[in-house]
Amino acid sequence: MLAAMPTATNPPPRDEPPIPVRLDACPGTLRLHTADDGALARVRVPGGVLTADQAGALADAALRLGDGSLHLTSRGNVQLRGLDGDCGAALASLLDAAGLLPSYRHERVRNIVASPLSGLDAGHADVRPWLHALDRLLCASEAATALSGRFLFALDDGCGDVAALGADVTLIASDAGPAASSPDEDGALLYVGAADGALRVRGADAPRAALIAAEAFLNATAESRSRAWRVRDVPDRAGALLHETARRLDAAGIPCTYTAGTSLPTDAAAPVPGIIGGPDGLRALSVLAPLGTLTAAQWTLLTDVARTDGADELRLTPWRGVVVPGLCQEAADARLQGLATAGLITDPASPWHGVGACIGRPGCAKSLADVRADAATALGAGGGLPVYWSGCARRCGHPQGDWVDVVATPEGYEVDGHLVEPGGPRTEDVGDRGAPGGARLRTVVSDAADMNGSSDANESAGVHPPADSRGPADGRTSTGLAVAVAAARTTTATTATR
């Protein structure tokens, strides 16, 4: 098998300087991060899968110890904010009792995204067995404790959703190819970073193969004397890592074949808000959290749906949404209406669909603006590319792929790199990105009534009237900014992947 692979790039000589990467300070449940609104805990939820009891424990933690809200991340995890700095022991005890801390030493490395509709959508594989197996293997691996809190595994059921999220190790359900012991045996394509080509393995071997790939990465970073967090932090090494993974699989007795000419998808399709068909005539509810934040009341309602009418399970998605499977059609119809009334996004036509933002002011000291309030003020009619509002150039939590990039700067907001003046944007700055004359600007509805088309929209999204001082970006959330964002979302050109 190794002979069929391209020649691997040699590692850097020992006398070369190490790759400079700063120490990983990624927060977890046991390592809290201090923010302007209090301490922050990031609770890893592998595959985004929670039982109703585990979801209840997270709500309890948010209410007893935090700000009362649950903040969803772009990896399907949960952040608790507004915590007291000395609450660590109480938080760990609460989450441990719920089964959310199976290994204290591995709590920051259980970073696994999985296709949220796996096992629900016909025609695709069920990767949940991979998810449970990989999580067990990670928590049993001494070597895995050295992974950074940012190293990411993706388990894709073949639909191409989470495979497009830029993970370090990706498994995509496929056939087993030459490694199959029977014609109908399931398999997986194993990708390492953005390396060209993949390794085809049997489905039963896929979780172990993924861990072996991560261990190959750790060995490479040790040899290069770097503190690299991600595969992309080790320049020009993805191909060499794939080659080394194949060698290690062979040594472990795991058959694999190199598949040339394959690449990861780049367009990640999130579950559409609404009712989704499932197996055995059952339905799943798909909702999105406005700006990624759920109040304890909204979270508790979702938990009640899962426990009372569903399969006792919630699936958090990397697009800051929640899928609740296992409802009958009648219950799904009634419950979806109740979730809409509670302020969740349940309709793909909602003006909030595709709108995201970092925490901004007042929660983050580095933010130059209250981006969540400004995003609500400049809310358009919806549709088009996702738009993400960032309080500074770090762009924390931004989506993968193509999106409209709205960033607060000391001079005001930039939309895809173009400063939007208080009086409004120039057409050539926000039009068809280079087309003569620019695209025609469309009318923007900046006072949309609610998440799906109620008067409590801003309150449900966790945004509030501007404070007396909002910082350097103050005054820029005019109709001009709303027009610029709407035009950028509807352009036929695509933004660069950042």
Coordinates of C-alpha atoms in Angstrom, one line a residue:
M1 CA 0.0 0.0 0.0
L2 CA 2.8 2.4 0.9
A3 CA 4.4 1.9 -2.5
A4 CA 1.2 3.2 -4.2
M5 CA 1.3 6.5 -2.3
P6 CA 3.2 9.7 -3.4
T7 CA 6.6 10.1 -1.9
A8 CA 6.3 11.8 1.5
T9 CA 8.0 15.0 2.3
N10 CA 10.9 14.6 4.7
P11 CA 10.6 16.2 8.2
P12 CA 12.7 19.2 8.9
P13 CA 16.3 18.5 10.0
R14 CA 17.1 18.7 13.7
D15 CA 19.1 21.8 13.3
E16 CA 16.2 23.8 11.9
P17 CA 14.4 26.1 14.4
P18 CA 11.1 24.9 15.8
I19 CA 7.8 26.2 14.3
P20 CA 6.7 29.0 16.7
V21 CA 3.3 28.3 18.0
R22 CA 2.1 29.9 21.3
L23 CA 0.9 27.8 24.2
D24 CA -2.6 26.4 23.9
A25 CA -4.9 28.3 26.3
C26 CA -8.1 26.9 25.0
P27 CA -10.7 26.8 27.8
G28 CA -12.4 23.7 29.0
T29 CA -14.6 22.7 32.0
L30 CA -11.6 22.4 34.3
R31 CA -9.7 25.3 32.8
L32 CA -11.8 28.4 32.9
H33 CA -11.1 31.5 30.8
T34 CA -11.5 34.9 32.4
A35 CA -13.6 37.3 30.3
D36 CA -15.1 40.7 31.0
D37 CA -18.5 39.2 31.9
G38 CA -16.9 36.6 34.3
A39 CA -15.3 33.2 33.9
L40 CA -16.1 31.1 30.8
A41 CA -16.3 27.2 30.6
R42 CA -16.4 25.3 27.4
V43 CA -18.1 21.9 27.8
R44 CA -17.1 19.4 25.1
V45 CA -20.0 17.4 23.7
P46 CA -18.6 14.8 21.3
G47 CA -20.8 14.8 18.2
G48 CA -23.1 17.3 19.9
V49 CA -25.1 14.4 21.4
L50 CA -26.7 14.9 24.8
T51 CA -29.3 12.9 26.7
A52 CA -32.2 14.9 28.2
D53 CA -30.7 14.4 31.7
Q54 CA -27.3 15.8 30.5
A55 CA -29.0 18.7 28.9
G56 CA -30.8 19.3 32.2
A57 CA -27.5 19.3 34.1
L58 CA -26.1 22.0 31.7
A59 CA -29.2 24.2 32.3
D60 CA -28.8 23.7 36.0
A61 CA -25.1 24.8 35.7
A62 CA -26.1 27.9 33.7
L63 CA -28.7 29.0 36.2
R64 CA -26.9 28.2 39.4
L65 CA -23.4 29.2 38.4
G66 CA -23.5 31.3 35.2
D67 CA -25.5 34.0 33.4
G68 CA -28.5 31.8 32.8
S69 CA -27.9 31.2 29.1
L70 CA -26.3 28.4 27.1
H71 CA -24.0 29.5 24.3
L72 CA -23.5 27.1 21.4
T73 CA -20.2 27.0 19.5
S74 CA -19.2 26.3 15.9
R75 CA -18.1 22.8 17.0
G76 CA -21.4 21.8 18.6
N77 CA -20.1 22.4 22.1
V78 CA -21.6 24.5 24.9
Q79 CA -20.1 27.5 26.6
L80 CA -21.2 28.7 30.0
R81 CA -20.5 32.4 30.7
G82 CA -20.7 34.8 33.7
L83 CA -19.3 32.2 36.0
D84 CA -17.6 33.0 39.3
G85 CA -13.9 32.3 39.1
D86 CA -14.0 29.9 42.1
C87 CA -16.9 27.8 40.8
G88 CA -14.7 25.2 39.1
A89 CA -15.1 22.4 41.7
A90 CA -18.9 22.8 41.8
L91 CA -19.1 22.9 38.0
A92 CA -16.9 19.8 37.6
S93 CA -18.9 17.9 40.2
L94 CA -22.2 18.7 38.5
L95 CA -21.1 17.8 35.0
D96 CA -19.2 14.7 36.2
A97 CA -22.4 13.4 37.9
A98 CA -24.2 13.8 34.5
G99 CA -21.6 11.8 32.6
L100 CA -20.1 14.8 30.8
L101 CA -16.6 14.4 32.2
P102 CA -15.7 10.8 31.6
S103 CA -12.0 11.6 31.9
Y104 CA -10.7 14.7 33.6
R105 CA -7.3 14.4 31.7
H106 CA -9.0 14.3 28.3
E107 CA -11.8 16.8 28.8
R108 CA -10.4 19.4 26.4
V109 CA -9.4 16.9 23.6
R110 CA -12.8 15.3 23.1
N111 CA -13.3 17.6 20.1
I112 CA -15.5 15.5 17.7
V113 CA -18.1 16.8 15.2
A114 CA -20.5 14.4 13.6
S115 CA -23.2 14.6 11.0
P116 CA -26.2 15.8 13.1
L117 CA -28.8 13.9 11.0
S118 CA -26.8 10.6 11.0
G119 CA -29.2 7.7 11.3
L120 CA -32.1 9.9 10.4
D121 CA -31.7 10.6 6.7
A122 CA -32.1 7.7 4.4
G123 CA -29.2 6.9 2.0
H124 CA -26.4 7.8 4.4
A125 CA -24.5 5.8 7.0
D126 CA -25.0 5.9 10.7
V127 CA -21.7 7.2 12.2
R128 CA -22.9 7.1 15.8
P129 CA -21.0 3.9 16.5
W130 CA -17.9 5.6 15.3
L131 CA -18.6 8.5 17.6
H132 CA -18.9 6.4 20.7
A133 CA -15.9 4.2 19.8
L134 CA -13.6 7.2 19.0
D135 CA -14.6 9.0 22.2
R136 CA -13.8 5.8 24.3
L137 CA -10.5 5.4 22.5
L138 CA -9.5 9.1 23.1
C139 CA -10.3 8.9 26.8
A140 CA -8.2 5.6 27.1
S141 CA -5.2 7.0 25.2
E142 CA -2.3 8.4 27.2
A143 CA -0.8 10.0 24.1
A144 CA -4.1 11.8 23.3
T145 CA -3.7 14.0 26.4
A146 CA -1.0 15.9 24.5
L147 CA -3.5 17.0 21.8
S148 CA -4.4 20.7 21.9
G149 CA -7.9 21.8 22.8
R150 CA -8.3 22.9 19.2
F151 CA -7.5 19.6 17.4
L152 CA -10.6 18.4 15.7
F153 CA -12.0 15.1 14.4
A154 CA -15.0 15.0 12.0
L155 CA -17.2 12.0 11.4
D156 CA -19.3 12.5 8.2
D157 CA -22.0 10.1 7.2
G158 CA -21.4 10.6 3.5
C159 CA -23.6 13.7 3.0
G160 CA -20.5 16.0 3.1
D161 CA -21.7 18.3 5.9
V162 CA -19.1 18.2 8.7
A163 CA -16.4 17.0 6.2
A164 CA -16.3 20.6 5.1
L165 CA -15.5 22.1 8.5
G166 CA -11.7 21.9 8.2
A167 CA -11.0 19.2 10.7
D168 CA -7.6 17.8 11.4
V169 CA -8.7 14.2 10.9
T170 CA -11.9 13.4 8.9
L171 CA -13.7 10.2 8.4
I172 CA -16.3 10.0 5.6
A173 CA -18.5 7.0 5.3
S174 CA -17.9 5.0 2.1
D175 CA -17.4 1.5 0.9
A176 CA -14.6 -0.5 2.3
G177 CA -13.0 -1.2 -1.1
P178 CA -10.2 -3.8 -1.4
A179 CA -10.0 -4.0 2.4
A180 CA -13.6 -5.4 2.7
S181 CA -14.1 -8.9 3.9
S182 CA -17.5 -9.0 2.3
P183 CA -19.0 -7.1 -0.7
D184 CA -21.5 -5.1 1.5
E185 CA -19.0 -4.2 4.3
D186 CA -19.1 -0.5 5.2
G187 CA -15.9 1.5 5.0
A188 CA -14.5 5.0 5.5
L189 CA -12.2 7.4 3.8
L190 CA -9.6 8.9 6.2
Y191 CA -8.3 12.4 5.5
V192 CA -5.5 14.1 7.3
G193 CA -5.8 17.9 7.2
A194 CA -6.1 19.1 3.6
A195 CA -3.7 16.4 2.2
D196 CA -4.5 15.3 -1.3
G197 CA -5.9 11.8 -1.3
A198 CA -7.3 9.6 1.4
L199 CA -6.8 6.2 3.0
R200 CA -9.7 3.8 2.6
V201 CA -10.3 1.6 5.7
R202 CA -13.0 -0.8 6.9
G203 CA -15.7 0.8 8.9
A204 CA -15.0 -1.3 12.0
D205 CA -11.4 0.1 11.9
A206 CA -12.3 3.7 11.3
P207 CA -12.3 5.0 14.9
R208 CA -8.9 3.4 15.7
A209 CA -7.5 4.6 12.4
A210 CA -8.5 8.2 13.3
L211 CA -6.7 8.0 16.6
I212 CA -3.6 6.6 14.9
A213 CA -3.6 9.6 12.6
A214 CA -3.8 11.9 15.6
E215 CA -0.9 10.1 17.2
A216 CA 1.1 10.4 14.0
F217 CA 0.5 14.2 14.2
L218 CA 1.7 14.3 17.8
N219 CA 4.9 12.4 16.8
A220 CA 5.5 14.8 13.9
T221 CA 5.2 17.9 16.2
A222 CA 7.6 16.3 18.7
E223 CA 10.1 15.7 15.9
S224 CA 9.8 19.2 14.6
R225 CA 10.0 20.6 18.2
S226 CA 6.9 22.7 17.6
R227 CA 3.9 23.3 19.8
A228 CA 1.5 23.1 16.8
W229 CA -2.1 22.9 17.7
R230 CA -3.5 21.8 14.3
V231 CA -2.3 19.9 11.2
R232 CA -2.4 23.2 9.3
D233 CA 0.1 24.7 11.8
V234 CA 2.8 22.3 10.5
P235 CA 3.5 23.6 7.0
D236 CA 3.6 21.2 4.0
R237 CA 3.3 18.2 6.3
A238 CA -0.3 16.9 5.7
G239 CA 0.9 14.6 2.9
A240 CA 3.7 13.3 5.0
L241 CA 1.3 12.7 7.9
L242 CA -1.0 10.7 5.6
H243 CA 2.0 8.6 4.6
E244 CA 3.0 8.1 8.2
T245 CA -0.6 7.2 9.2
A246 CA -0.6 4.5 6.4
R247 CA 2.7 3.1 7.8
R248 CA 1.3 3.0 11.3
L249 CA -2.0 1.4 10.2
D250 CA 0.0 -1.3 8.4
A251 CA 2.1 -1.9 11.5
A252 CA -1.1 -2.2 13.6
G253 CA -2.6 -4.8 11.2
I254 CA -5.3 -2.4 9.9
P255 CA -5.7 -2.9 6.1
C256 CA -5.9 0.4 4.1
T257 CA -5.6 1.5 0.5
Y258 CA -4.5 4.9 -0.8
T259 CA -7.2 6.7 -2.9
A260 CA -5.8 9.4 -5.1
G261 CA -7.7 12.3 -6.6
T262 CA -10.1 12.7 -3.7
S263 CA -10.5 15.9 -1.7
L264 CA -12.7 17.2 1.1
P265 CA -15.9 19.1 0.3
T266 CA -15.8 22.8 0.9
D267 CA -19.6 23.6 1.2
A268 CA -21.0 22.6 4.5
A269 CA -24.8 22.3 4.4
A270 CA -26.4 22.7 7.8
P271 CA -29.8 21.0 8.7
V272 CA -32.6 23.2 7.5
P273 CA -34.8 24.6 10.3
G274 CA -38.2 22.9 10.5
I275 CA -39.4 19.3 10.5
I276 CA -37.2 16.6 9.1
G277 CA -38.3 13.1 8.1
G278 CA -36.7 10.2 9.9
P279 CA -36.8 6.4 10.0
D280 CA -40.0 4.4 10.9
G281 CA -42.2 7.4 10.1
L282 CA -40.8 9.5 12.9
R283 CA -39.7 13.1 12.6
A284 CA -36.9 15.3 13.9
L285 CA -37.2 19.0 14.8
S286 CA -34.4 21.2 13.6
V287 CA -34.1 24.7 15.2
L288 CA -31.4 27.4 15.3
A289 CA -30.4 29.5 18.3
P290 CA -30.5 33.3 17.5
L291 CA -26.9 34.4 17.4
G292 CA -26.0 31.0 19.0
T293 CA -27.5 31.8 22.4
L294 CA -30.3 30.0 24.2
T295 CA -32.0 31.2 27.4
A296 CA -32.4 28.6 30.1
A297 CA -36.1 28.6 29.4
Q298 CA -35.6 27.9 25.7
W299 CA -33.1 25.1 26.5
T300 CA -35.4 23.6 29.1
L301 CA -38.2 23.6 26.5
L302 CA -36.0 21.7 24.0
T303 CA -35.1 19.3 26.8
D304 CA -38.8 18.7 27.6
V305 CA -39.5 18.0 23.9
A306 CA -36.7 15.4 23.8
R307 CA -37.8 13.7 27.1
T308 CA -41.5 13.8 26.6
D309 CA -42.1 13.4 22.8
G310 CA -38.7 12.5 21.4
A311 CA -36.0 9.9 21.7
D312 CA -34.6 11.4 25.0
E313 CA -31.8 13.0 22.9
L314 CA -30.6 16.4 21.7
R315 CA -28.0 16.9 19.0
L316 CA -26.2 20.2 18.9
T317 CA -24.9 21.1 15.5
P318 CA -21.8 23.0 14.4
W319 CA -24.1 25.7 13.0
R320 CA -25.4 26.6 16.5
G321 CA -28.6 24.6 16.1
V322 CA -30.3 21.8 17.9
V323 CA -31.9 18.7 16.4
V324 CA -34.4 16.7 18.5
P325 CA -35.2 13.3 16.9
G326 CA -37.9 10.7 17.5
L327 CA -41.2 12.6 17.4
C328 CA -44.5 11.5 15.7
Q329 CA -45.8 13.9 13.1
E330 CA -48.6 15.3 15.3
A331 CA -46.2 16.0 18.2
A332 CA -43.6 17.5 15.8
D333 CA -46.2 20.0 14.4
A334 CA -47.3 21.2 17.8
R335 CA -43.8 21.3 19.3
L336 CA -42.3 23.2 16.4
Q337 CA -45.0 25.9 16.8
G338 CA -44.2 26.1 20.6
L339 CA -40.4 26.5 19.8
A340 CA -41.1 29.3 17.4
T341 CA -43.3 31.1 20.0
A342 CA -40.4 30.7 22.4
G343 CA -38.1 32.7 20.1
L344 CA -36.2 29.9 18.3
I345 CA -35.5 30.0 14.5
T346 CA -37.8 27.3 13.0
D347 CA -38.2 28.6 9.4
P348 CA -35.5 28.9 6.8
A349 CA -37.0 32.1 5.6
S350 CA -36.4 33.8 9.0
P351 CA -34.3 37.0 8.7
W352 CA -32.1 35.5 11.5
H353 CA -31.2 32.4 9.5
G354 CA -27.5 32.6 8.7
V355 CA -26.7 35.5 11.0
G356 CA -24.0 34.9 13.6
A357 CA -21.8 37.0 15.9
C358 CA -19.1 36.7 18.5
I359 CA -19.9 37.6 22.0
G360 CA -18.7 41.2 21.5
R361 CA -19.1 43.9 24.1
P362 CA -19.6 43.9 27.0
G363 CA -18.4 40.3 27.4
C364 CA -15.1 40.6 25.6
A365 CA -12.4 43.2 26.4
K366 CA -10.9 42.9 22.9
S367 CA -14.2 43.7 21.1
L368 CA -14.6 47.2 19.6
A369 CA -18.4 47.0 19.5
D370 CA -21.6 45.4 20.8
V371 CA -21.8 43.4 17.6
R372 CA -24.9 41.4 18.7
A373 CA -27.0 44.5 19.2
D374 CA -25.6 45.9 15.9
A375 CA -26.4 42.7 14.0
A376 CA -30.0 43.0 15.3
T377 CA -30.2 46.6 14.2
A378 CA -28.9 45.9 10.7
L379 CA -31.0 42.7 10.3
G380 CA -32.0 42.2 6.7
A381 CA -34.7 40.2 5.0
G382 CA -32.6 37.0 5.1
G383 CA -31.3 34.7 2.4
G384 CA -27.9 34.4 0.6
L385 CA -24.5 33.8 2.2
P386 CA -24.2 33.5 5.9
V387 CA -23.1 36.7 7.6
Y388 CA -20.8 36.8 10.7
W389 CA -20.2 39.9 12.9
S390 CA -16.9 40.1 14.7
G391 CA -15.9 42.6 17.3
C392 CA -12.2 42.5 16.3
A393 CA -9.9 41.1 13.7
R394 CA -9.6 37.8 15.5
R395 CA -13.1 36.7 14.3
C396 CA -13.6 34.2 17.1
G397 CA -16.2 31.6 16.2
H398 CA -16.5 32.4 12.5
P399 CA -18.0 29.9 10.2
Q400 CA -16.1 27.8 7.6
G401 CA -16.3 28.3 3.9
D402 CA -17.8 31.4 2.4
W403 CA -19.5 34.1 4.5
V404 CA -20.0 37.8 4.6
D405 CA -17.3 39.1 6.9
V406 CA -18.5 42.1 9.1
V407 CA -15.7 43.3 11.4
A408 CA -15.6 46.2 13.8
T409 CA -12.5 48.4 13.5
P410 CA -11.5 51.6 15.2
E411 CA -12.8 53.5 12.1
G412 CA -16.1 51.7 11.9
Y413 CA -17.3 48.4 10.4
E414 CA -15.8 46.7 7.4
V415 CA -17.9 44.5 5.2
D416 CA -15.7 42.0 3.3
G417 CA -12.8 44.4 3.8
H418 CA -14.5 47.6 2.7
L419 CA -15.1 50.3 5.3
V420 CA -18.7 51.3 5.4
E421 CA -19.0 55.1 6.0
P422 CA -21.7 56.4 8.3
G423 CA -23.5 57.9 5.3
G424 CA -23.7 54.5 3.5
P425 CA -21.5 52.4 1.3
R426 CA -20.3 53.1 -2.1
T427 CA -22.0 50.8 -4.6
E428 CA -18.7 49.6 -6.0
D429 CA -17.6 48.5 -2.5
V430 CA -20.5 46.2 -1.9
G431 CA -21.7 45.2 -5.3
D432 CA -20.7 42.3 -7.4
R433 CA -17.1 42.4 -6.1
G434 CA -15.5 43.6 -9.3
A435 CA -18.4 43.7 -11.7
P436 CA -18.7 47.1 -13.5
G437 CA -21.2 49.3 -11.8
G438 CA -21.7 46.9 -8.9
A439 CA -24.9 44.9 -8.1
R440 CA -28.2 46.6 -7.5
L441 CA -28.7 47.2 -3.8
R442 CA -31.9 45.6 -2.4
T443 CA -34.2 47.1 0.1
V444 CA -33.4 46.1 3.7
V445 CA -36.0 45.5 6.4
S446 CA -34.0 46.6 9.5
D447 CA -36.9 46.2 12.0
A448 CA -37.9 42.6 11.4
A449 CA -40.5 41.6 13.9
D450 CA -39.2 38.3 15.2
M451 CA -37.1 35.2 14.6
N452 CA -39.4 33.8 12.0
G453 CA -41.3 36.6 10.5
S454 CA -42.5 38.3 17.6
S455 CA -41.9 41.7 18.9
D456 CA -39.4 40.2 21.4
A457 CA -36.8 39.4 18.8
N458 CA -34.0 41.2 20.3
E459 CA -34.7 40.0 23.8
S460 CA -34.8 36.4 22.6
A461 CA -31.5 36.8 20.8
G462 CA -29.8 38.1 23.9
V463 CA -29.3 41.6 22.5
H464 CA -30.2 44.8 24.3
P465 CA -30.4 48.5 23.6
P466 CA -26.9 50.1 23.1
A467 CA -25.1 51.3 26.2
D468 CA -24.1 54.9 26.6
S469 CA -20.7 54.2 25.1
R470 CA -20.3 51.4 22.5
G471 CA -16.7 52.2 21.4
P472 CA -15.1 53.2 18.1
A473 CA -17.7 51.5 15.9
D474 CA -20.4 53.6 17.5
G475 CA -22.9 55.1 15.0
R476 CA -22.1 52.9 12.1
T477 CA -25.1 50.6 12.3
S478 CA -27.1 52.7 10.0
T479 CA -29.2 51.8 7.0
G480 CA -26.0 52.1 5.0
L481 CA -24.5 49.2 6.9
A482 CA -27.6 47.1 6.6
V483 CA -27.6 47.7 2.8
A484 CA -24.0 46.8 2.6
V485 CA -24.5 43.5 4.4
A486 CA -27.6 42.6 2.4
A487 CA -25.8 43.4 -0.9
A488 CA -22.8 41.2 0.1
R489 CA -25.1 38.3 1.1
T490 CA -26.9 38.3 -2.2
T491 CA -24.0 38.8 -4.6
T492 CA -23.4 36.0 -7.1
A493 CA -19.7 36.1 -6.3
T494 CA -18.3 34.1 -3.3
T495 CA -16.1 35.3 -0.5
A496 CA -12.7 34.0 0.0
T497 CA -12.3 31.2 2.5
R498 CA -10.6 32.7 5.5

